[in-house]
Structures are given as C-alpha cells and as structure tokens.
XYZ file of C-alpha atoms in Angstrom:
652
model
C 0.089 4.348 -14.755
C 2.347 7.763 -14.740
C 5.112 8.103 -13.340
C 4.857 9.915 -10.107
C 7.191 12.710 -11.430
C 4.985 13.424 -14.380
C 2.811 14.987 -11.285
C 4.099 18.230 -9.350
C 4.073 17.093 -5.518
C 2.231 20.334 -4.657
C -0.502 19.193 -6.721
C -0.661 15.742 -5.003
C -1.548 17.153 -1.936
C -4.930 18.946 -2.974
C -5.881 16.873 -5.909
C -9.634 16.253 -5.877
C -11.117 12.386 -5.597
C -13.342 12.036 -8.703
C -14.220 8.806 -7.722
C -18.464 8.948 -8.144
C -18.322 10.720 -11.493
C -21.374 12.366 -9.856
C -21.194 15.859 -8.171
C -23.915 15.043 -5.776
C -23.366 19.116 -5.054
C -19.525 18.585 -4.963
C -18.917 21.005 -7.619
C -19.319 23.914 -5.171
C -16.803 22.791 -2.877
C -18.125 21.445 0.385
C -14.324 20.790 2.301
C -13.845 23.651 4.342
C -17.654 23.850 5.565
C -18.479 22.460 9.040
C -21.030 19.582 9.558
C -23.179 22.768 11.042
C -22.472 24.752 7.825
C -23.637 21.803 5.633
C -27.197 21.423 7.976
C -28.009 24.982 8.306
C -29.602 25.382 4.747
C -31.677 22.398 5.707
C -32.870 23.516 9.002
C -33.635 26.991 8.169
C -36.073 25.140 5.559
C -37.280 22.657 7.938
C -37.915 25.094 10.412
C -39.953 27.581 8.048
C -41.833 24.306 6.427
C -42.784 23.591 9.753
C -44.223 26.937 10.982
C -46.062 26.893 7.225
C -47.591 23.375 8.321
C -49.056 24.494 11.605
C -50.290 28.125 9.885
C -51.953 25.628 7.163
C -53.432 23.066 9.864
C -53.272 23.773 13.512
C -53.217 27.621 13.739
C -55.651 28.885 11.711
C -55.146 32.663 10.808
C -56.552 34.939 8.032
C -53.484 36.836 6.961
C -51.432 33.116 5.734
C -53.337 32.773 2.599
C -52.852 33.571 -1.388
C -49.391 35.489 -1.819
C -48.454 35.457 1.572
C -48.631 31.650 1.894
C -46.966 31.285 -1.578
C -43.922 33.642 -0.542
C -43.450 32.081 3.146
C -43.435 28.480 1.122
C -41.249 29.995 -1.210
C -38.738 31.090 1.569
C -38.464 27.883 2.865
C -37.772 26.524 -0.635
C -34.954 28.720 -1.522
C -32.357 27.663 1.048
C -32.325 23.599 0.141
C -33.785 23.802 -3.168
C -31.678 27.180 -4.964
C -28.556 24.785 -4.929
C -29.997 21.752 -6.547
C -31.427 24.162 -8.816
C -28.437 25.595 -9.637
C -26.783 22.278 -10.113
C -29.244 21.293 -12.543
C -28.493 24.420 -14.795
C -25.061 23.794 -14.787
C -25.224 20.243 -15.895
C -27.552 21.231 -18.630
C -24.952 23.696 -19.584
C -22.340 20.756 -19.642
C -24.762 18.647 -22.168
C -26.221 16.426 -19.143
C -29.724 17.523 -19.148
C -30.913 14.199 -17.440
C -29.439 14.392 -14.358
C -31.072 13.617 -10.559
C -30.832 17.547 -10.124
C -33.009 18.129 -13.419
C -35.552 15.322 -12.476
C -36.357 17.130 -8.534
C -36.129 20.600 -9.626
C -38.948 19.865 -12.002
C -40.954 17.495 -8.996
C -40.641 20.073 -6.828
C -41.764 23.462 -9.278
C -44.392 21.082 -10.775
C -45.939 21.076 -6.787
C -45.158 24.566 -6.690
C -47.186 25.079 -9.695
C -50.253 22.713 -8.520
C -50.375 24.345 -5.594
C -48.802 21.523 -3.462
C -46.551 23.609 -1.702
C -45.597 21.803 1.754
C -44.636 18.858 -0.253
C -42.926 20.579 -2.931
C -40.697 21.995 0.064
C -40.461 18.785 1.876
C -39.288 16.266 -1.184
C -36.418 19.006 -1.633
C -35.557 19.403 2.157
C -35.338 15.283 2.516
C -33.354 15.528 -0.893
C -30.655 18.017 0.872
C -30.517 16.482 4.094
C -30.201 13.306 1.952
C -27.289 15.003 0.300
C -25.643 16.595 3.441
C -25.488 12.947 5.011
C -24.042 11.133 0.968
C -21.442 14.209 1.342
C -20.451 13.336 5.316
C -20.296 9.351 4.160
C -17.817 10.409 0.766
C -15.983 12.316 2.703
C -15.333 10.212 5.840
C -14.769 7.216 2.815
C -12.126 9.039 0.960
C -9.938 10.704 4.001
C -9.398 6.886 4.649
C -7.365 7.115 1.460
C -6.560 10.299 1.748
C -5.155 10.318 5.087
C -1.902 9.057 3.452
C -1.605 12.167 1.435
C 0.281 13.882 4.444
C 2.488 11.216 4.687
C 5.300 13.951 2.918
C 6.911 16.570 5.606
C 7.386 19.428 2.918
C 10.536 20.580 4.554
C 13.730 18.947 5.729
C 17.032 19.550 7.793
C 20.005 19.295 5.297
C 23.576 19.420 6.007
C 25.502 22.227 3.922
C 29.181 23.428 4.618
C 28.742 21.425 8.314
C 25.616 23.475 9.212
C 21.875 22.685 9.183
C 19.930 24.197 7.066
C 15.573 23.647 6.281
C 14.641 23.732 2.704
C 12.125 22.655 1.154
C 12.256 18.608 0.830
C 11.379 18.760 -3.409
C 14.410 20.933 -3.933
C 16.912 18.931 -2.254
C 19.194 17.123 -4.609
C 20.338 13.541 -5.119
C 23.498 13.329 -2.625
C 22.382 15.979 0.142
C 22.695 14.847 3.876
C 19.690 15.059 5.549
C 19.773 15.502 9.453
C 16.907 13.618 11.141
C 16.105 14.390 14.682
C 14.540 12.023 17.214
C 10.394 11.680 16.399
C 10.929 13.667 12.647
C 9.944 12.190 9.910
C 12.078 11.299 6.902
C 11.176 13.499 3.511
C 13.054 11.466 0.704
C 14.437 7.815 0.221
C 17.598 7.289 1.116
C 20.875 5.544 2.682
C 21.634 5.670 6.615
C 24.851 6.910 7.129
C 24.533 6.750 11.316
C 25.974 3.582 12.632
C 22.268 2.506 13.561
C 18.860 4.208 14.108
C 15.082 2.711 14.663
C 12.342 3.919 12.542
C 8.178 3.530 12.243
C 7.574 2.417 9.157
C 3.219 2.690 10.008
C 3.241 5.174 6.946
C 4.660 3.129 4.015
C 3.299 -1.015 5.601
C 0.474 -0.155 7.957
C 2.643 -1.638 10.836
C 3.828 0.314 13.782
C 6.298 -1.607 15.526
C 10.149 -0.279 15.312
C 12.144 -1.173 12.156
C 15.928 -1.186 13.202
C 18.181 0.370 10.223
C 21.932 -0.618 10.312
C 24.573 1.899 8.333
C 24.222 1.678 4.885
C 20.802 0.222 4.534
C 18.079 2.170 2.651
C 15.696 3.871 4.352
C 12.681 5.583 2.858
C 10.111 8.610 2.603
C 7.623 8.675 5.279
C 9.049 6.701 7.606
C 9.883 8.485 11.475
C 13.067 8.748 13.441
C 12.570 7.249 16.801
C 15.374 7.493 18.929
C 18.885 9.126 18.487
C 19.534 11.979 15.900
C 20.476 10.407 12.461
C 21.913 11.206 8.912
C 20.646 9.802 5.671
C 22.491 10.893 2.500
C 19.611 11.329 -0.267
C 19.372 8.352 -3.239
C 16.286 9.541 -4.925
C 14.213 12.453 -6.014
C 11.443 13.629 -3.774
C 8.824 13.092 -6.651
C 10.557 9.543 -7.363
C 10.577 8.423 -3.712
C 8.369 5.196 -2.994
C 6.460 7.114 -0.867
C 5.242 9.790 -3.428
C 4.498 6.209 -6.058
C 2.318 4.812 -3.422
C 0.464 7.896 -3.037
C 0.071 8.275 -6.578
C -1.305 5.154 -6.583
C -3.697 5.754 -3.502
C -4.754 8.718 -5.859
C -5.497 7.337 -9.532
C -7.328 4.045 -7.632
C -10.749 5.461 -7.864
C -10.012 6.281 -11.295
C -9.819 2.404 -12.264
C -14.019 2.109 -12.172
C -15.877 -1.767 -11.140
C -17.687 -3.127 -14.237
C -21.049 -2.728 -12.051
C -19.649 0.492 -11.092
C -19.526 1.669 -15.305
C -22.787 -0.367 -15.481
C -24.887 1.603 -12.854
C -23.083 4.547 -14.419
C -24.402 4.096 -18.295
C -27.777 2.750 -16.874
C -28.581 5.891 -15.085
C -27.992 8.263 -18.462
C -30.571 5.828 -20.497
C -32.890 5.157 -17.670
C -33.260 8.824 -16.617
C -34.439 10.141 -19.686
C -36.887 6.986 -20.575
C -38.475 7.915 -16.754
C -38.615 11.856 -17.914
C -40.611 10.374 -20.945
C -43.197 8.328 -18.951
C -44.106 10.942 -16.497
C -44.524 13.271 -19.272
C -46.991 10.422 -20.599
C -48.272 9.667 -17.489
C -49.152 13.894 -16.828
C -50.458 13.469 -20.789
C -51.909 10.564 -22.125
C -54.169 9.604 -20.080
C -56.503 12.377 -21.648
C -57.350 10.280 -24.385
C -57.949 7.538 -22.356
C -59.883 8.306 -18.858
C -63.796 9.951 -19.404
C -63.042 12.508 -15.922
C -59.346 13.653 -17.079
C -58.311 16.333 -14.448
C -54.779 17.677 -15.539
C -53.653 18.624 -11.946
C -53.965 14.953 -10.827
C -51.930 13.308 -13.615
C -49.248 16.446 -13.079
C -49.102 15.271 -9.761
C -48.712 11.437 -10.047
C -46.438 12.330 -13.087
C -44.278 14.544 -10.290
C -44.261 11.705 -7.800
C -43.242 9.361 -10.423
C -40.217 11.799 -11.171
C -39.698 11.662 -7.388
C -39.104 8.264 -7.107
C -37.174 7.449 -10.441
C -34.415 9.763 -8.890
C -31.116 6.951 -9.462
C -29.131 8.996 -6.571
C -29.343 5.723 -4.406
C -27.714 4.001 -7.348
C -25.393 6.403 -8.382
C -23.797 7.506 -4.900
C -23.632 4.352 -2.530
C -22.375 2.266 -5.512
C -19.182 4.062 -5.533
C -19.009 4.575 -1.983
C -19.149 0.666 -0.996
C -15.932 0.632 -3.179
C -14.299 4.011 -1.536
C -15.097 1.949 1.522
C -13.271 -1.276 0.369
C -10.168 0.857 -1.122
C -9.825 2.562 2.131
C -10.576 -0.711 4.289
C -7.344 -2.174 2.279
C -5.122 1.238 3.047
C -5.940 0.939 5.921
C -4.527 -2.765 6.197
C -1.272 -1.796 4.200
C -3.124 -3.446 0.912
C -3.125 -1.296 -1.731
C -5.630 -1.767 -4.885
C -5.181 0.146 -8.061
C -8.763 0.577 -8.674
C -11.944 -0.861 -7.622
C -12.506 -2.946 -10.620
C -9.645 -5.144 -8.540
C -12.162 -5.629 -5.437
C -14.457 -7.194 -8.146
C -12.021 -9.234 -9.562
C -10.344 -10.938 -6.231
C -14.019 -11.536 -5.014
C -14.346 -13.965 -8.055
C -10.716 -15.421 -7.396
C -10.561 -19.763 -7.370
C -7.084 -20.201 -7.308
C -4.465 -18.366 -5.498
C -1.065 -18.928 -7.377
C 2.244 -17.959 -5.197
C 5.939 -17.567 -5.584
C 8.152 -19.326 -3.203
C 11.151 -16.394 -2.157
C 10.157 -13.496 -0.665
C 6.228 -14.611 -1.020
C 6.010 -17.757 1.379
C 9.433 -17.776 2.610
C 11.728 -14.976 4.343
C 14.022 -14.622 1.332
C 16.774 -13.969 3.365
C 19.110 -16.808 2.292
C 22.460 -17.854 4.496
C 24.529 -20.270 3.475
C 24.622 -23.703 5.075
C 27.553 -25.386 3.412
C 30.373 -25.300 1.373
C 31.424 -28.628 -0.468
C 34.240 -27.880 -2.889
C 36.148 -30.944 -3.956
C 39.920 -31.350 -2.494
C 41.696 -30.266 -5.722
C 40.187 -26.606 -6.138
C 41.521 -23.849 -3.262
C 37.987 -23.120 -1.472
C 39.081 -19.643 -0.944
C 39.900 -18.668 -4.033
C 36.663 -20.116 -5.767
C 34.475 -18.177 -3.197
C 36.728 -14.995 -4.257
C 35.412 -15.588 -7.744
C 31.813 -17.065 -7.169
C 31.449 -13.711 -4.878
C 32.812 -11.501 -7.636
C 30.414 -12.802 -10.301
C 27.105 -13.083 -7.922
C 27.757 -8.979 -7.191
C 26.303 -8.978 -10.753
C 23.073 -9.795 -9.290
C 20.730 -8.432 -7.326
C 18.991 -12.169 -6.463
C 19.026 -13.052 -2.496
C 20.881 -15.756 -3.337
C 23.570 -13.483 -4.390
C 23.315 -11.441 -1.168
C 23.390 -14.678 1.003
C 26.969 -15.299 -0.950
C 28.254 -12.246 -0.179
C 27.526 -12.092 3.609
C 29.503 -15.606 3.855
C 32.655 -14.713 1.742
C 32.450 -11.152 3.303
C 34.130 -8.257 0.966
C 34.418 -8.257 -2.967
C 37.797 -8.136 -4.923
C 37.532 -6.166 -7.903
C 40.634 -6.190 -9.055
C 40.274 -9.753 -10.709
C 39.725 -9.197 -14.090
C 36.430 -10.159 -15.369
C 34.939 -10.201 -18.643
C 31.607 -11.573 -20.801
C 29.301 -11.598 -17.853
C 26.172 -13.249 -18.547
C 22.907 -14.027 -16.765
C 21.033 -16.838 -17.782
C 17.725 -16.705 -16.955
C 16.203 -19.712 -15.087
C 19.974 -20.873 -14.370
C 22.270 -18.755 -13.062
C 25.218 -16.609 -14.123
C 28.043 -17.047 -16.737
C 31.511 -15.337 -16.931
C 35.032 -15.339 -18.001
C 37.777 -15.113 -15.718
C 41.716 -15.241 -15.835
C 40.758 -16.801 -19.223
C 38.513 -19.557 -18.097
C 34.862 -20.206 -18.104
C 32.930 -19.686 -14.381
C 29.184 -21.021 -14.104
C 27.587 -20.096 -11.179
C 23.960 -21.386 -10.800
C 21.719 -24.202 -10.493
C 21.892 -27.391 -12.155
C 20.290 -27.148 -15.034
C 22.938 -24.748 -15.925
C 25.777 -27.742 -15.092
C 23.278 -29.668 -17.747
C 23.326 -26.647 -19.962
C 26.777 -26.138 -20.547
C 27.507 -30.367 -20.201
C 29.275 -30.306 -17.211
C 29.327 -33.781 -15.163
C 28.835 -33.953 -11.334
C 28.527 -36.791 -9.203
C 26.145 -35.753 -6.876
C 22.186 -36.290 -6.922
C 20.769 -32.797 -6.153
C 17.563 -34.271 -5.449
C 18.511 -36.109 -2.406
C 19.967 -32.283 -0.825
C 16.684 -30.464 0.587
C 18.335 -26.818 0.730
C 18.603 -24.661 -2.147
C 22.201 -25.649 -4.407
C 24.616 -23.427 -6.006
C 26.451 -25.431 -8.239
C 29.531 -23.854 -9.616
C 32.006 -25.145 -12.534
C 35.318 -23.258 -13.227
C 37.387 -23.897 -16.462
C 34.578 -26.820 -17.720
C 34.783 -28.736 -14.244
C 32.410 -29.418 -11.929
C 34.003 -27.935 -8.264
C 31.238 -28.295 -6.002
C 27.815 -26.675 -4.243
C 27.188 -24.209 -1.722
C 23.888 -25.464 0.013
C 21.703 -22.168 1.219
C 18.317 -22.161 3.508
C 15.635 -19.848 3.622
C 12.662 -19.719 6.913
C 9.459 -19.874 6.045
C 7.145 -16.831 7.064
C 5.771 -16.882 10.404
C 2.058 -16.263 9.102
C 2.844 -18.236 5.803
C 0.576 -21.136 7.658
C -2.312 -18.929 8.256
C -2.021 -17.583 5.227
C -2.488 -21.050 3.346
C -5.705 -22.561 6.294
C -7.453 -19.254 5.599
C -7.196 -19.650 1.883
C -8.727 -22.813 2.221
C -11.390 -21.440 4.599
C -12.375 -19.298 0.986
C -12.442 -22.497 -0.783
C -9.754 -20.948 -2.491
C -6.911 -23.590 -4.252
C -3.370 -22.951 -3.860
C -0.649 -23.487 -5.901
C 3.495 -22.748 -5.489
C 5.842 -22.575 -8.283
C 8.992 -21.460 -8.230
C 12.587 -21.408 -10.378
C 14.313 -22.941 -7.070
C 14.851 -26.609 -6.861
C 11.627 -29.001 -6.567
C 12.626 -30.738 -3.787
C 13.183 -27.575 -1.927
C 9.694 -26.388 -3.043
C 8.218 -29.557 -2.225
C 9.340 -29.743 1.633
C 7.872 -25.954 2.029
C 4.642 -26.366 -0.211
C 4.036 -29.901 2.125
C 5.217 -28.036 5.932
C 2.185 -25.602 4.348
C -0.281 -27.642 3.335
C -0.504 -26.024 -0.176
C -2.158 -28.326 -2.605
C 0.087 -28.250 -5.832
C 4.009 -27.573 -5.793
C 6.360 -27.523 -8.863
C 9.828 -26.411 -8.895
C 12.771 -26.422 -11.415
C 10.477 -23.519 -13.578
C 11.930 -21.172 -16.025
C 9.531 -17.738 -16.648
C 7.921 -19.354 -19.716
C 6.953 -22.465 -17.507
C 5.768 -20.603 -14.860
C 3.626 -18.868 -17.511
C 2.482 -22.522 -18.735
C 1.201 -23.847 -15.275
C -0.646 -20.773 -15.085
C -2.282 -20.848 -18.452
C -3.202 -24.497 -17.619
C -5.398 -23.354 -14.653
C -6.711 -20.499 -16.936
C -7.816 -23.254 -19.485
C -10.317 -24.444 -16.463
C -12.107 -21.493 -16.456
C -11.262 -20.698 -13.617
C -9.716 -17.439 -11.880
C -5.946 -16.762 -11.221
C -4.564 -14.348 -8.733
C -0.762 -14.600 -8.791
C 1.644 -13.602 -5.885
C 5.040 -12.715 -7.050
C 7.380 -9.702 -6.688
C 5.943 -8.208 -9.531
C 9.376 -7.978 -11.374
C 11.027 -11.347 -12.388
C 7.105 -12.627 -13.012
C 6.074 -10.087 -14.979
C 4.748 -12.421 -17.860
C 2.687 -14.445 -15.228
C 1.389 -10.911 -13.060
C 0.222 -10.150 -16.938
C -1.833 -13.482 -17.746
C -3.519 -13.663 -14.148
C -6.475 -11.784 -13.974
C -5.347 -10.119 -10.396
C -1.412 -9.706 -9.965
C -0.833 -8.974 -6.046
C 2.701 -8.148 -5.132
C 4.462 -8.920 -2.286
C 6.451 -6.019 -1.046
C 5.877 -2.658 -2.385
C 9.004 -1.141 -0.472
C 11.074 -3.701 -2.443
C 11.191 -2.761 -5.511
C 9.909 0.170 -7.859
C 8.718 -1.720 -10.555
C 6.393 -3.671 -8.130
C 4.234 -0.430 -7.496
C 4.626 0.127 -11.321
C 3.320 -3.625 -12.719
C 1.095 -5.118 -9.841
C -2.488 -4.893 -9.484
C -2.540 -5.033 -5.551
C 0.173 -4.345 -3.652
C 0.827 -5.775 -0.187
C 3.255 -3.076 1.322
C 4.229 -5.728 4.452
C 5.017 -8.687 3.157
C 2.946 -10.362 4.911
C 1.162 -13.213 3.238
C -1.779 -12.985 5.184
C -2.619 -10.437 3.488
C -3.892 -12.037 0.643
C -7.339 -13.907 1.930
C -7.606 -10.899 3.676
C -7.540 -8.756 0.206
C -9.856 -11.260 -0.854
C -12.361 -11.005 1.896
C -12.624 -7.244 1.686
C -13.066 -8.125 -2.172
C -16.049 -10.148 -1.021
C -17.133 -8.124 1.257
C -17.359 -4.785 -0.830
C -19.238 -6.517 -3.829
C -21.579 -8.280 -1.355
C -22.604 -4.646 0.245
C -22.675 -3.433 -3.340
C -25.243 -5.844 -4.825
C -27.337 -5.588 -1.623
C -27.983 -1.391 -2.585
C -28.662 -2.388 -5.871
C -31.367 -4.984 -4.651
C -32.518 -2.693 -2.559
C -32.902 0.257 -4.532
C -34.538 -1.681 -7.876
C -37.295 -3.557 -5.327
C -38.283 -0.610 -3.108
C -38.087 2.343 -6.612
C -40.040 -0.939 -8.938
C -42.245 -0.782 -6.227
C -43.111 2.695 -5.225
C -42.874 3.375 -8.845
C -45.944 1.526 -9.724
C -47.949 2.370 -6.929
C -47.262 6.363 -7.977
C -48.377 6.007 -11.362
C -51.434 3.826 -10.436
C -51.900 7.267 -8.204
C -51.781 4.843 -5.081
C -48.494 6.548 -3.578
C -48.016 10.602 -2.822
C -44.851 12.804 -2.549
C -43.746 11.287 0.695
C -43.776 7.772 -0.241
C -41.482 8.936 -3.254
C -39.613 11.066 -0.681
C -38.835 7.361 0.856
C -38.161 5.749 -1.693
C -35.714 8.598 -3.037
C -33.978 9.536 0.105
C -34.845 6.847 2.086
C -33.632 4.259 0.187
C -30.347 6.287 -0.679
C -29.731 6.963 2.765
C -30.135 2.963 3.670
C -28.335 2.403 0.888
C -25.439 4.958 2.480
C -25.527 3.531 5.742
C -24.874 -0.446 4.355
C -22.334 0.569 2.537
C -20.088 3.015 5.390
C -20.292 -0.619 7.135
C -17.234 -2.066 5.613
C -15.151 1.018 6.758
C -15.372 -0.426 10.143
C -15.257 -3.886 9.699
C -12.206 -6.007 10.469
C -10.949 -8.667 7.998
C-alpha cells in the first residue's frame, strides 16, 4: 500500500471508487443526480410505450401505422436506449467490443429490424430500470465506506502570536498549537496541552463513548472535543495522520479483488464473445438444416438468446456483495484491505493470537519489587527506569509509572535490545541486564528462584554480573475476551495463544479463557515455527497481534489481523485486517462478515447460472420470448442485487 503522503489530501475526498471494474452507466457521472432524475428517462419511455401498446391493441386508429408507428416507438426507445448505445460505442473505442451494452444494443436494434418495436423498447426499458436500481444499490454500498471520507475537517484554528487564526489543515506545520472548541473536530494528530479533555472517537473506533485524555497524551485527527476549549500541539503532518492512513486504506480496499470476483470478470470476457457467435449461429446455421427456414424467426430467437446471455447479474451483483461486506466491516470498526481478505477469513480454521494487547489490556502495573538486601533498591530502580526508557514495550511504561521521572544525568552506553529477551547496557562501567530469565541464562547469571512458581510476569535484573532480583508485573484480561473465545468455538475455529511472556502467565490466561493451545517463552522465530506446524496440516491460519513485532508471523499467516489500528502506523501498513477499537470480539465478527459475504456471492452466482441456463435453452429452441429474456437478464439482476444489499442491514 502506498504511503498516504503520496496522495494529495484534497484528492482523497473526491476519488471515485472503481470497485466493480464495470461501468454500468457510471462513466457518465450520476453522483449529483436525484433518484427522480435517474428514473426520468425510464418514466418517459414507459409512458410512450404504454400509449403505443394501447394504440396497437386496444384503441385501433388508422393513423398509428407505418412510419408514424416507427417514429413513436423510436421516441420511446431513445431516452433509455441512447445512453446504452453511447456506452457500447465508448466500450468499442476502448477495445472492449463484447460488452453488455453491445449485447443490449444489437438485440434491441435487431428487434426493430424485424418490426418487433414494443419488445425492443420493453427490453431496453427494463434494462434501464435495472441499471438505475444497480446504480442506487452500488451508491448505497459505497456510501457506507465513503462516509469516513468526511471525517477530516478542512480548516483548523491555530494560536499564532497569541491570536486565534483559521487556516487550512493541510498547511499546518508540526509544532503549531491548535485551539479546539467544544463540539469541534480535531484536524491533525497531536499532543494534548490542556490538563484533560473528553473526546468522541467514533470516527476512528466506531465507538461513540467518551474517551478522556490527560495532558501529554496523544489525540488523533477525527476525534471530537466534548467539553471545554482545549489546546493541542501538532505532532504529525496532515497527510500522515492516523485518520488519513485509515481513509487511504478504505479507499484502496475495493482495488484488492477476491478470487471469485476476478474469476467472474475473466469469465465474462470469454463468455460474452462466445454467446455473440452462438447467436449468429442460431440465426444463420438453421438455413442449412431446416426445410421451412424463416430468417425473421431465427433472427428473433438469436436476439432473445443475446438478451438472456447478458452477464450483468454476475458482473454487478458480485462486486456489490463484496462492497457490502467491506461497508459492514467499516461500520463496525473493522477495516478490510480488500475483498480477497473477506474470502480468506470465510475459510479460516485457526485463529492464532498474541496475548498482550490482544486478549489482555496491555496495561501493566508493577505489583512487587523483590531485590536482594545487598543492593540499594531506589538506586537500582533508577538505573532500570533509565534503561527501560529506550523501549516502547508496555512493561517499560509500567516501570516508568512506578519509578517516576527518568534521571538522564546517569551516563549510559552500549544500549542493546536482545529480541525476545530484554535490554542490556553499560552504566558506570558495569553491565546492567533487564528482561526475562532467558536473558539471565544467556549471560550465565546465577539466580536462586524458580520463575515458574510465580504466575505474574517477571522482570529480572542483573548488575555487574550479579543477580539483583525481580519485579512482578500484572496485566488484566479484556472484558470481551471470554465472549471472543466462545464465539470462535461456536464457529468451529481452533484457538491458539503464542506469547513471548513466561509460560505460566500464558497458560493462566489461556486456561481462564478456554483457549485450546497456549505457548509461552517464545522468540519471534518460535512463533513462526508454531504457525508453520499448523499450516503443515493444510489448515488456514489468521494471526492476531500488533502487526509490528509479529511481522514474520503476520506475513506467514493467511490473514493478518491487527489489534489497535490507532496504536501503530505500521499496523495499518502491514495487516490485512485492522480492528480499530482493540476489542477482540471483533475477530469472530470479521469472520462472520466474511462468511456471510461469500455465502451471498455464491447464492447470486448459482441463481444467475441456473435461471440463465434454463432460459438460454428455451430461447435457442424458440420456446422463450423477449419477455422471458427480460426476466432472465434484468429480473435475475434485480433479485441478485436485492440479495447482495442484505448484508448492509445485517447485525453481526
């Protein structure tokens, strides 16, 4: 995915979603038209057609014959037929000869050639009505996704020379001070300068409950200030904000096609020219085999065959189904990077999850400090706090909150982070080690306790090659973690927890939640090996983690799900699916959305093939008229569309 900064912010709001790869009358923009304006050509055509049919069959008049009749039905045809003929012409210019517009054009013009004027108008009229319904359905599906695009305010109020000044958000520089009034939406990411403020974060998380931030905490573009006037120091450029990245992700989602979608598109390109040549064969070949061959009759059959064969039920309803799935996800705070991941999630058999920040809150607190009597507890804690300031791990935050201010006057050199173990540095010429007990083993530090007997997470400390003692740190299980596991089990999905935390802690959390398999004390490469073991059984795997430290596992898994899209830029960049509000219960919800989307897509495929197959055979045999052809084309399309839009109303 391209970085957000490669796209101008203004363009993001107006980009057209090219989701279906198939214009359906959209190449001539209909976005500004009302529903009445969209239906008006069809209404005019319908009125003229009904009057013509009445004059033909019920109100016999001498003047409604010959060229008058032809002109009348032509006038009825033009409002609905001309746009389709124009689309056919433009498709041919682009090299796409066998489009559905071409099919409808030659079928209806052919009906006029054999003097079947009412049927020619009726076929194009029903087709046009179907197109309008398709346009409305696609617009609605896209609007669920595009509703996020209006979440960024264009202007912000900054404090310059002590005076408030309104400027374009995209021109605000890092370090500027934004003044945010009550009810106003923040335009850029920043650091809260006011003592505290409450924000509505619905634009980012899907959750509208207030989130209170304290001075110094990060606040993000799209958040709405709920109470007093607040001040925010800008820390990120407009185009690099979390919301901008989320918006780009949503916009690009429809470009990633599902295998089913890609297959149907390729199928339509092969299928359409085949049916055109079959129609030519139906019109001409019987001349050599049928004794009483009438060209007009066989041409009519060929035209019916062409109308029936139009693949629009497949070509529009399938992308529409995936639009619906992506839209349903975005409404629930789940961002899919493409419809292909909806398909992948539908087939998932295993969910492998990290522990910290995924099933637990990731908010650690120091419970106990147990240092040996020969060491100055306060002095050692100062050194540990200084070293941990080099890490962004939640454990480092817990230690900082427990110890307090960092003493940067202490000289520290040779800082090194040892993956899966901890931190090492030289302070006052002596080596300081802070990490798990594997770190102690790695540096041959002798200790006299059994870490397995303590359930809490342990942070071991060694100074000058001597074991100092340990800190115990505890995390809490998320409130909806149990519900998540119960729902995954109901979906017949196996659950596994992998963590770098000590095995006793991992087992404790797994047992409390009912997770089937749990492994602790794992290095990043160990996690990869565990996932490889599952995949070796030919089973699909979704990995849920932070999308940064677990990048190798995310790359290996069939679907990478990132918890906390607000927590890390890299999360949005690397994951296939982003859960914005840190709620693990969104994992089974995402799988449900994927399964329901795939189910609806296949219902539409089967419906279209079965109905069209039956009517194609009847049409070729002369047993189906243009009216059956209309049902097979427009009728099936409308049924498929109505089925596809159901997903937008479902609750997961």
